[in-house]
Amino acid sequence: MSTTERPRILVVGGGYVGLYAARRILKKMRYGEATVTVVDPRSYMTYQPFLPEAAAGSISPRHVVVPLRRVLPKAEVLTGRVTTIDQDRKVATIAPLVGEAYELPFDYLVIAMGAVSRTFPIPGLAEQGIGMKGIEEAIGLRNHVLEQLDKADSTTDEDVRRKALTFVFVGGGFAGAETIGEVEDMARDAAKYYTNVSREDMRFILVDAADKILPEVGPKLGQYGKEHLEGRGVEVYLSTSMDSCVDGHVVLKNGLEVDSSTIVWTAGVKPNPVLSRFGLPLGPRGHVDTRTTLQVQGTDYIWAAGDNAQVPDLVGRKAGNENAWCPPNAQHALRQARVLGDNVISGMRGFPQKEYSHANKGAVAGLGLHKGVAFIVMGKMKIKLKGRLAWYMHRGYHGLAMPTWNRKIRVFADWTLAVFLKREVVSLGAMETPREEFYEAAKPAPAPVAAAKTEEKAKAS
Ligand SMILES: Cc1cc2nc3c(=O)[nH]c(=O)nc-3n(C[C@H](O)[C@H](O)[C@H](O)COP(=O)(O)OP(=O)(O)OC[C@H]3O[C@@H](n4cnc5c(N)ncnc54)[C@H](O)[C@@H]3O)c2cc1C
């Protein structure tokens, strides 16, 4: 890492907020004004709204991530975790991918560590569940689902087959509803190539503790989304939760019991728990408490935004809701990052801070090829769309929102190719254990059976 005399702006997290804030700072900064250091355990930013499509094979997983070193060539990018912050000494402790942890001094700090899956102590969940927060999980889920079809197609054991073909998704927000919609679509497509598996043999189950799904698009479109999924054979159980899933035996509060090899957990997120070690003021649910300028309460050199921050929603507050906070979504993360970047530059130069204010522009959700819901706010007009048109809105919006032209072009190319070449439905499950086959080939060979027997006979005679 660089040890220049320039002030250091340390950006903790290279996701939505981290990437966009760093880009903004670098764009507005004068040559040599500061060193921008971005620390993230991954060397890439993940465009999370595309994870369901990556899980369904509609977009190549590599095109859903943005390499930090490539898009931030003027920043110092460190691959590791920030584990603690010492505000008195203004140093952060970094645990790199390998080797000893070390301290990194900073002058200005940006906290952008996002959220992690919110889980509960449900027996079996930690061992059986898979989340949907990172590209690794999307790739893993896709391989796993296709592998279940392979297994079911080639077994004679009816119990194994039933368990393999039962897919349980817990959580019906954006992430859950979109993922089950996309994965069901992929499995339906893939089943055409199997002799002994058809869509009717599969069971897709969506569970949510609330009484609706897709709350982000409002009650009417949420209800449409539910009916649409049910029309495709998905069983939707609302106002219920999962009690346990030990060894894949799923027990729901409503009494339903099924065996399943696939339990996808998308029941919400919570702020990154590491925040509790940073000594920053936290809100009741663990978010960093910020002012409307995105400065952390009680500081003038630390900013926070995105899923790990509780940012006052000025639009909601002006409309009379004194306790309005910005919801954790990409729409806010992106816009907060820009204001945050400007405010860091202003803070460094001693200029006043801007307030963050953004009126909700709506939400779009894809539920599989040519299916979706969209809720668009244009001034006083609220437009609700469903079906193919909503799906085009979803693809158009996210395709253009994808960071960098390089990634946008790759994503649109994937979609275009899929029109002509059809979706790829091969499982590469062995990717998770790539050394296994080589190990088998390279390990010392046992003595050949025939030779060993001859030797034994010779000894005996
Ligand atoms: C499946 C899914 C679908 C979604 N769909 C939509 C949608 O359609 N529309 C929408 O508006 N929003 C959607 N969202 C939400 C949206 O993606 C998030 O609100 C947005 O990514 C938040 O940005 P962020 O920068 O706060 O966090 P993130 O983008 O998650 O970035 C946090 C970064 O911090 C890093 N980090 C974690 N711990 C440390 C540490 N100790 N040290 C350093 N770095 C660390 C992480 O590796 C990560 O790169 C979706 C989310 C998911 C999971």
Coordinates of C-alpha atoms and ligand atoms in Angstrom, one line a residue:
M1 CA 0.0 0.0 0.0
S2 CA 1.2 3.5 -0.6
T3 CA 2.8 5.6 2.2
T4 CA 2.5 9.1 0.6
E5 CA 2.1 12.3 2.6
R6 CA -1.2 12.9 1.0
P7 CA -4.4 12.5 3.1
R8 CA -5.9 9.1 2.7
I9 CA -9.6 8.6 2.0
L10 CA -10.3 5.0 3.1
V11 CA -13.4 3.4 1.5
V12 CA -14.5 0.3 3.5
G13 CA -16.4 -2.0 1.0
G14 CA -16.3 -2.0 -2.8
G15 CA -19.9 -2.7 -3.5
Y16 CA -22.5 -0.3 -4.9
V17 CA -21.7 2.6 -2.5
G18 CA -18.0 1.9 -2.3
L19 CA -17.4 1.7 -6.1
Y20 CA -19.6 4.7 -7.0
A21 CA -18.3 6.9 -4.2
A22 CA -14.7 6.1 -5.0
R23 CA -15.3 6.9 -8.7
R24 CA -17.0 10.1 -7.8
I25 CA -14.2 11.2 -5.5
L26 CA -11.5 10.3 -8.1
K27 CA -13.4 12.2 -10.8
K28 CA -13.8 15.4 -8.7
M29 CA -10.4 15.3 -7.0
R30 CA -7.5 17.4 -8.1
Y31 CA -4.3 15.6 -9.1
G32 CA -2.4 14.4 -6.0
E33 CA -5.0 15.8 -3.6
A34 CA -5.5 12.6 -1.7
T35 CA -5.0 8.8 -1.9
V36 CA -8.2 6.8 -2.3
T37 CA -7.9 3.3 -0.8
V38 CA -10.8 0.8 -1.3
V39 CA -10.8 -2.3 0.8
D40 CA -13.0 -5.3 0.1
P41 CA -12.6 -9.0 0.7
R42 CA -13.6 -9.5 -3.0
S43 CA -11.7 -8.0 -5.9
Y44 CA -15.0 -7.1 -7.6
M45 CA -18.3 -5.3 -7.1
T46 CA -21.4 -7.5 -7.5
Y47 CA -24.5 -6.2 -9.3
Q48 CA -26.9 -8.0 -6.9
P49 CA -30.2 -7.3 -8.8
F50 CA -28.8 -9.7 -11.5
L51 CA -28.0 -12.6 -9.2
P52 CA -31.4 -14.3 -9.9
E53 CA -30.7 -14.1 -13.7
A54 CA -27.1 -15.4 -13.1
A55 CA -28.6 -18.3 -11.0
A56 CA -30.9 -19.1 -14.0
G57 CA -28.1 -18.9 -16.6
S58 CA -29.6 -16.0 -18.5
I59 CA -26.5 -13.9 -17.8
S60 CA -22.9 -15.2 -17.5
P61 CA -21.8 -14.9 -13.8
R62 CA -18.6 -13.0 -14.8
H63 CA -20.7 -10.3 -16.4
V64 CA -22.6 -9.6 -13.2
V65 CA -19.4 -8.5 -11.4
V66 CA -17.2 -5.5 -12.0
P67 CA -13.4 -5.8 -11.4
L68 CA -12.5 -3.1 -8.9
R69 CA -8.9 -2.7 -10.1
R70 CA -10.0 -2.2 -13.7
V71 CA -12.6 0.4 -13.0
L72 CA -10.7 2.3 -10.3
P73 CA -7.2 2.4 -11.9
K74 CA -6.3 5.6 -9.9
A75 CA -7.3 4.1 -6.6
E76 CA -5.4 1.8 -4.3
V77 CA -7.5 -1.4 -4.1
L78 CA -6.7 -3.8 -1.2
T79 CA -8.3 -7.3 -1.1
G80 CA -9.1 -8.0 2.6
R81 CA -11.4 -7.2 5.4
V82 CA -11.5 -4.2 7.7
T83 CA -11.8 -5.8 11.1
T84 CA -11.6 -2.8 13.5
I85 CA -11.4 1.0 13.4
D86 CA -9.6 3.1 16.0
Q87 CA -11.1 6.5 15.7
D88 CA -8.7 8.1 18.2
R89 CA -5.6 7.1 16.2
K90 CA -7.5 7.2 12.9
V91 CA -6.3 3.7 11.8
A92 CA -8.1 0.8 10.4
T93 CA -7.0 -2.8 10.9
I94 CA -7.0 -4.8 7.7
A95 CA -7.0 -8.6 7.5
P96 CA -5.6 -9.3 4.0
L97 CA -6.5 -12.6 2.1
V98 CA -3.2 -14.1 3.4
G99 CA -0.7 -13.1 6.0
E100 CA -0.8 -11.0 9.1
A101 CA -3.3 -8.2 9.8
Y102 CA -1.9 -4.7 9.6
E103 CA -2.9 -1.2 10.4
L104 CA -3.7 1.4 7.8
P105 CA -3.9 5.1 8.7
F106 CA -6.7 7.3 7.2
D107 CA -7.8 10.9 7.3
Y108 CA -11.3 10.4 5.9
L109 CA -13.4 7.3 6.2
V110 CA -16.3 5.9 4.1
I111 CA -18.3 3.0 5.6
A112 CA -20.0 1.0 2.8
M113 CA -20.0 -2.6 4.0
G114 CA -23.6 -3.4 2.9
A115 CA -25.7 -6.1 4.5
V116 CA -25.5 -9.8 5.2
S117 CA -28.3 -12.4 5.2
R118 CA -30.6 -12.1 8.2
T119 CA -30.9 -15.5 9.7
F120 CA -32.6 -17.1 12.8
P121 CA -31.4 -20.0 15.0
I122 CA -33.5 -22.5 13.0
P123 CA -32.3 -26.1 13.4
G124 CA -30.6 -27.3 10.2
L125 CA -30.5 -23.9 8.5
A126 CA -26.7 -23.2 8.8
E127 CA -25.9 -26.7 7.3
Q128 CA -28.6 -26.9 4.6
G129 CA -29.4 -23.3 3.6
I130 CA -27.9 -21.3 0.7
G131 CA -28.2 -17.5 0.5
M132 CA -28.5 -15.1 -2.5
K133 CA -26.1 -12.3 -1.7
G134 CA -23.1 -13.1 -3.8
I135 CA -22.2 -14.4 -7.2
E136 CA -20.7 -17.5 -5.7
E137 CA -24.1 -18.4 -4.2
A138 CA -25.8 -17.8 -7.6
I139 CA -23.3 -20.0 -9.4
G140 CA -23.6 -22.6 -6.6
L141 CA -27.4 -22.6 -6.7
R142 CA -27.6 -23.0 -10.5
N143 CA -25.1 -26.0 -10.5
H144 CA -26.9 -27.5 -7.5
V145 CA -30.4 -27.3 -9.0
L146 CA -29.3 -28.8 -12.4
E147 CA -27.4 -31.5 -10.5
Q148 CA -30.6 -32.4 -8.6
L149 CA -32.3 -33.0 -12.0
D150 CA -29.3 -35.2 -13.0
K151 CA -29.7 -37.2 -9.8
A152 CA -33.4 -37.5 -10.1
D153 CA -33.1 -38.6 -13.7
S154 CA -30.7 -41.4 -13.0
T155 CA -31.8 -42.9 -9.6
T156 CA -34.3 -45.7 -9.0
D157 CA -34.8 -44.7 -5.4
E158 CA -38.2 -42.8 -5.2
D159 CA -37.3 -41.0 -1.9
V160 CA -34.0 -39.7 -3.3
R161 CA -35.8 -38.5 -6.4
R162 CA -38.6 -36.7 -4.5
K163 CA -36.1 -35.0 -2.2
A164 CA -34.0 -33.9 -5.2
L165 CA -37.0 -32.5 -7.0
T166 CA -38.3 -30.4 -4.1
F167 CA -37.0 -26.8 -4.0
V168 CA -37.9 -24.6 -1.0
F169 CA -37.4 -20.9 -1.0
V170 CA -37.8 -18.9 2.3
G171 CA -38.5 -15.2 1.9
G172 CA -40.7 -13.6 -0.8
G173 CA -39.1 -10.1 -1.2
F174 CA -37.2 -9.0 -4.3
A175 CA -34.5 -11.6 -3.9
G176 CA -36.7 -14.6 -3.1
A177 CA -39.5 -14.0 -5.6
E178 CA -37.1 -13.2 -8.4
T179 CA -34.9 -16.1 -7.6
I180 CA -37.7 -18.7 -7.5
G181 CA -39.2 -17.2 -10.6
E182 CA -35.9 -17.5 -12.5
V183 CA -34.9 -20.9 -11.2
E184 CA -38.3 -22.4 -11.8
D185 CA -38.1 -21.1 -15.4
M186 CA -34.7 -22.6 -15.9
A187 CA -35.7 -26.0 -14.4
R188 CA -38.8 -26.1 -16.6
D189 CA -36.5 -25.4 -19.6
A190 CA -33.9 -27.9 -18.5
A191 CA -36.5 -30.7 -17.9
K192 CA -37.1 -30.9 -21.7
Y193 CA -33.7 -32.6 -22.1
Y194 CA -34.3 -35.2 -19.4
T195 CA -36.0 -38.6 -20.1
N196 CA -37.3 -39.2 -16.6
V197 CA -37.9 -35.7 -15.2
S198 CA -40.7 -33.4 -16.2
R199 CA -41.9 -30.1 -14.6
E200 CA -44.8 -31.9 -13.0
D201 CA -42.4 -34.1 -11.1
M202 CA -40.9 -31.0 -9.4
R203 CA -42.2 -29.1 -6.4
F204 CA -41.3 -25.5 -5.9
I205 CA -42.3 -24.0 -2.5
L206 CA -42.2 -20.3 -1.5
V207 CA -42.6 -19.5 2.2
D208 CA -42.9 -16.0 3.8
A209 CA -43.8 -14.9 7.3
A210 CA -45.6 -11.9 5.9
D211 CA -49.1 -12.0 4.3
K212 CA -47.8 -10.9 0.9
I213 CA -44.8 -11.2 -1.4
L214 CA -42.9 -8.5 -3.3
P215 CA -43.8 -5.7 -0.9
E216 CA -41.5 -3.4 -2.9
V217 CA -44.0 -3.2 -5.8
G218 CA -47.1 -2.6 -3.7
P219 CA -50.0 -4.9 -2.6
K220 CA -51.7 -5.2 -6.0
L221 CA -48.7 -6.1 -8.0
G222 CA -47.5 -8.3 -5.1
Q223 CA -50.8 -10.2 -5.3
Y224 CA -50.4 -10.5 -9.1
G225 CA -46.9 -11.8 -8.6
K226 CA -48.2 -14.4 -6.2
E227 CA -51.0 -15.5 -8.5
H228 CA -48.6 -15.6 -11.4
L229 CA -46.2 -17.9 -9.6
E230 CA -49.0 -20.1 -8.4
G231 CA -50.2 -20.3 -12.0
R232 CA -46.8 -21.8 -12.9
G233 CA -47.2 -24.4 -10.2
V234 CA -45.3 -22.8 -7.4
E235 CA -46.8 -23.4 -4.0
V236 CA -46.9 -20.1 -2.0
Y237 CA -47.4 -20.3 1.8
L238 CA -47.8 -16.9 3.5
S239 CA -48.0 -15.9 7.1
T240 CA -46.0 -19.0 8.0
S241 CA -42.3 -19.7 8.6
M242 CA -39.8 -22.5 8.6
D243 CA -39.4 -24.2 12.0
S244 CA -36.6 -26.6 11.1
C245 CA -34.8 -28.2 8.1
V246 CA -32.5 -30.8 9.7
D247 CA -30.9 -33.0 7.0
G248 CA -33.2 -31.4 4.5
H249 CA -36.4 -32.4 6.3
V250 CA -38.3 -29.1 6.2
V251 CA -41.0 -28.4 8.8
L252 CA -43.2 -25.3 8.3
K253 CA -45.2 -23.6 11.1
N254 CA -48.4 -24.3 9.1
G255 CA -47.8 -28.1 9.5
L256 CA -46.4 -28.8 6.0
E257 CA -43.4 -31.2 6.0
V258 CA -41.3 -32.0 3.0
D259 CA -37.8 -33.4 2.3
S260 CA -35.7 -31.1 0.1
S261 CA -32.1 -31.0 -1.0
T262 CA -32.5 -27.3 -1.9
I263 CA -33.3 -24.7 0.7
V264 CA -32.7 -21.1 -0.4
W265 CA -32.8 -18.5 2.3
T266 CA -33.7 -15.0 1.2
A267 CA -35.6 -13.8 4.3
G268 CA -34.2 -10.4 4.5
V269 CA -30.9 -8.7 5.3
K270 CA -29.3 -7.0 8.3
P271 CA -26.4 -4.5 8.5
N272 CA -22.9 -6.0 8.5
P273 CA -22.3 -7.2 12.1
V274 CA -18.7 -6.1 12.0
L275 CA -19.9 -2.6 12.4
S276 CA -20.4 -3.2 16.1
R277 CA -16.5 -3.3 16.4
F278 CA -16.1 0.1 14.8
G279 CA -17.2 2.2 17.8
L280 CA -19.7 4.2 15.6
P281 CA -23.1 5.3 16.7
L282 CA -25.6 2.6 15.6
G283 CA -29.4 2.7 15.3
P284 CA -31.8 0.1 16.9
R285 CA -31.2 -2.4 14.1
G286 CA -27.5 -2.1 13.9
H287 CA -27.2 0.5 11.1
V288 CA -24.6 3.3 11.3
D289 CA -26.6 6.4 12.3
T290 CA -26.0 9.2 9.7
R291 CA -27.2 12.8 9.3
T292 CA -28.9 13.9 6.2
T293 CA -25.5 14.8 4.8
L294 CA -24.5 11.1 5.1
Q295 CA -21.9 12.1 7.8
V296 CA -21.9 9.7 10.7
Q297 CA -23.6 11.3 13.7
G298 CA -21.1 13.2 15.9
T299 CA -18.3 13.1 13.3
D300 CA -17.2 15.4 10.4
Y301 CA -14.7 13.0 8.7
I302 CA -16.7 9.7 8.5
W303 CA -19.5 9.1 6.0
A304 CA -21.8 6.1 5.6
A305 CA -24.4 5.1 3.1
G306 CA -26.2 2.1 1.5
D307 CA -27.5 -1.0 3.2
N308 CA -25.2 -0.5 6.3
A309 CA -26.5 3.0 7.1
Q310 CA -29.7 4.5 8.4
V311 CA -30.2 7.6 6.3
P312 CA -33.1 10.0 7.1
D313 CA -35.6 10.0 4.2
L314 CA -36.1 13.7 3.7
V315 CA -38.9 13.2 1.1
G316 CA -40.8 11.0 3.6
R317 CA -40.2 13.4 6.4
K318 CA -41.4 16.4 4.4
A319 CA -44.6 14.4 3.7
G320 CA -45.2 14.1 7.5
N321 CA -43.5 10.8 8.5
E322 CA -41.0 11.9 11.1
N323 CA -39.4 8.5 11.3
A324 CA -38.9 7.9 7.6
W325 CA -35.6 6.2 6.7
C326 CA -34.3 5.4 3.2
P327 CA -35.0 1.7 2.3
P328 CA -32.0 -0.5 1.6
N329 CA -32.0 -0.7 -2.1
A330 CA -29.8 -0.1 -5.1
Q331 CA -31.8 3.0 -6.1
H332 CA -30.8 4.8 -2.9
A333 CA -27.3 3.2 -2.7
L334 CA -26.3 4.6 -6.1
R335 CA -27.6 8.1 -5.5
Q336 CA -26.3 8.3 -1.9
A337 CA -22.8 7.3 -3.2
R338 CA -22.7 10.3 -5.5
V339 CA -23.7 12.8 -2.8
L340 CA -21.3 11.0 -0.4
G341 CA -18.5 11.4 -2.9
D342 CA -19.2 15.1 -3.3
N343 CA -19.4 15.6 0.4
V344 CA -16.1 13.9 1.0
I345 CA -14.4 16.3 -1.4
S346 CA -16.2 19.3 0.2
G347 CA -15.2 18.0 3.7
M348 CA -11.6 17.8 2.6
R349 CA -11.7 21.3 1.2
G350 CA -13.7 22.8 4.1
F351 CA -16.8 23.5 2.1
P352 CA -20.4 23.0 3.3
Q353 CA -22.1 19.5 3.0
K354 CA -25.1 18.7 0.7
E355 CA -28.2 17.0 2.0
Y356 CA -29.3 13.7 0.5
S357 CA -32.9 13.6 -0.8
H358 CA -34.4 11.3 -3.3
A359 CA -38.0 10.5 -4.2
N360 CA -38.8 6.8 -4.9
K361 CA -38.8 6.1 -8.6
G362 CA -40.6 2.8 -8.3
A363 CA -39.4 -0.8 -8.6
V364 CA -39.1 -3.5 -11.2
A365 CA -38.9 -7.3 -10.7
G366 CA -38.3 -10.1 -13.2
L367 CA -40.0 -13.4 -12.5
G368 CA -38.4 -15.5 -15.3
L369 CA -38.2 -15.1 -19.1
H370 CA -40.9 -12.6 -20.4
K371 CA -42.5 -12.3 -16.9
G372 CA -42.3 -9.5 -14.4
V373 CA -43.9 -6.7 -12.5
A374 CA -43.0 -3.0 -12.5
F375 CA -44.2 0.0 -10.5
I376 CA -43.0 3.3 -11.9
V377 CA -43.4 6.7 -10.3
M378 CA -43.3 9.6 -12.8
G379 CA -44.1 12.8 -10.9
K380 CA -47.6 12.4 -9.6
M381 CA -48.3 9.4 -11.9
K382 CA -47.9 5.9 -10.6
I383 CA -47.7 3.3 -13.4
K384 CA -48.2 -0.4 -12.7
L385 CA -47.1 -2.9 -15.4
K386 CA -47.1 -6.7 -15.4
G387 CA -46.1 -9.5 -17.7
R388 CA -43.9 -9.0 -20.8
L389 CA -43.9 -5.2 -20.7
A390 CA -42.8 -5.1 -17.1
W391 CA -40.1 -7.7 -17.9
Y392 CA -38.8 -5.4 -20.7
M393 CA -38.8 -2.5 -18.2
H394 CA -36.9 -4.7 -15.7
R395 CA -34.2 -5.7 -18.3
G396 CA -34.0 -2.2 -19.7
Y397 CA -33.6 -0.5 -16.4
H398 CA -31.1 -2.9 -14.9
G399 CA -29.2 -3.4 -18.2
L400 CA -28.6 0.3 -18.3
A401 CA -27.9 0.7 -14.6
M402 CA -25.2 -2.0 -14.7
P403 CA -21.9 -0.2 -14.0
T404 CA -19.5 0.4 -16.9
W405 CA -20.2 0.1 -20.7
N406 CA -18.0 -3.0 -20.8
R407 CA -20.5 -4.8 -18.5
K408 CA -23.6 -3.3 -20.0
I409 CA -22.5 -4.6 -23.5
R410 CA -21.7 -8.1 -22.1
V411 CA -25.1 -8.3 -20.4
F412 CA -27.0 -7.2 -23.5
A413 CA -24.9 -9.6 -25.6
D414 CA -25.8 -12.5 -23.2
W415 CA -29.5 -11.7 -23.6
T416 CA -29.3 -11.4 -27.4
L417 CA -27.3 -14.7 -27.8
A418 CA -29.9 -16.5 -25.6
V419 CA -32.6 -15.5 -28.1
F420 CA -30.9 -17.5 -30.8
L421 CA -28.9 -20.2 -28.9
K422 CA -31.3 -20.9 -26.0
R423 CA -30.4 -21.0 -22.4
E424 CA -27.4 -23.1 -21.3
V425 CA -28.6 -25.9 -19.0
V426 CA -25.4 -27.8 -18.1
S427 CA -24.4 -28.3 -14.4
L428 CA -20.8 -27.7 -13.6
G429 CA -21.1 -28.9 -10.0
A430 CA -17.5 -30.3 -10.1
M431 CA -16.3 -26.7 -10.2
E432 CA -16.6 -26.7 -6.4
T433 CA -14.0 -29.5 -6.1
P434 CA -11.8 -28.9 -9.2
R435 CA -8.8 -30.9 -7.8
E436 CA -10.7 -34.1 -7.0
E437 CA -10.2 -35.8 -10.4
F438 CA -6.5 -34.9 -10.5
Y439 CA -6.0 -36.1 -7.0
E440 CA -7.5 -39.5 -7.9
A441 CA -5.1 -39.6 -10.9
A442 CA -2.0 -38.5 -9.0
K443 CA -2.3 -40.4 -5.7
P444 CA -0.1 -43.5 -5.3
A445 CA -1.7 -46.4 -7.1
P446 CA -2.6 -49.4 -5.1
A447 CA -0.9 -52.7 -6.1
P448 CA -2.7 -54.3 -9.1
V449 CA -5.1 -57.0 -7.8
A450 CA -3.8 -59.7 -10.1
A451 CA -0.1 -59.1 -9.3
A452 CA -0.8 -59.0 -5.5
K453 CA -2.7 -62.4 -5.7
T454 CA 0.2 -64.0 -7.7
E455 CA 2.6 -62.8 -5.0
E456 CA 0.5 -64.2 -2.2
K457 CA 0.2 -67.6 -4.0
A458 CA 4.0 -67.7 -4.5
K459 CA 4.6 -67.0 -0.8
A460 CA 2.1 -69.6 0.3
S461 CA 3.7 -72.4 -1.9
Ligands
LIG1 C1 -30.6 -11.0 -4.9 C2 -30.8 -9.5 -4.7 C3 -31.6 -8.8 -5.6 C4 -31.7 -7.4 -5.5 N1 -32.5 -6.7 -6.4 C5 -32.6 -5.4 -6.3 C6 -33.4 -4.6 -7.2 O1 -34.0 -5.2 -8.1 N2 -33.5 -3.3 -7.0 C7 -32.9 -2.6 -6.0 O2 -33.0 -1.4 -5.9 N3 -32.1 -3.3 -5.1 C8 -32.0 -4.6 -5.2 N4 -31.2 -5.3 -4.3 C9 -30.5 -4.6 -3.2 C10 -29.2 -3.9 -3.6 O3 -28.4 -4.8 -4.4 C11 -28.5 -3.4 -2.4 O4 -29.3 -2.4 -1.8 C12 -27.2 -2.7 -2.8 O5 -26.3 -3.6 -3.3 C13 -26.6 -2.0 -1.5 O6 -25.3 -1.5 -1.8 P1 -24.2 -1.4 -0.7 O7 -23.0 -0.7 -1.3 O8 -24.7 -0.8 0.6 O9 -23.8 -2.9 -0.3 P2 -23.1 -4.0 -1.2 O10 -23.4 -3.7 -2.7 O11 -23.6 -5.3 -0.7 O12 -21.6 -3.8 -0.9 C14 -21.0 -4.1 0.3 C15 -19.5 -4.4 0.1 O13 -18.9 -4.5 1.3 C16 -17.9 -5.5 1.4 N5 -17.6 -5.9 2.7 C17 -18.3 -6.7 3.6 N6 -17.6 -6.8 4.8 C18 -16.5 -6.0 4.6 C19 -15.3 -5.8 5.5 N7 -15.3 -6.2 6.7 N8 -14.3 -5.0 5.0 C20 -14.4 -4.5 3.8 N9 -15.4 -4.7 2.9 C21 -16.4 -5.5 3.3 C22 -18.7 -6.6 0.6 O14 -17.8 -7.6 0.1 C23 -19.4 -5.8 -0.5 O15 -18.6 -5.8 -1.7 C24 -31.0 -6.7 -4.4 C25 -30.3 -7.4 -3.5 C26 -30.1 -8.8 -3.7 C27 -29.2 -9.6 -2.7

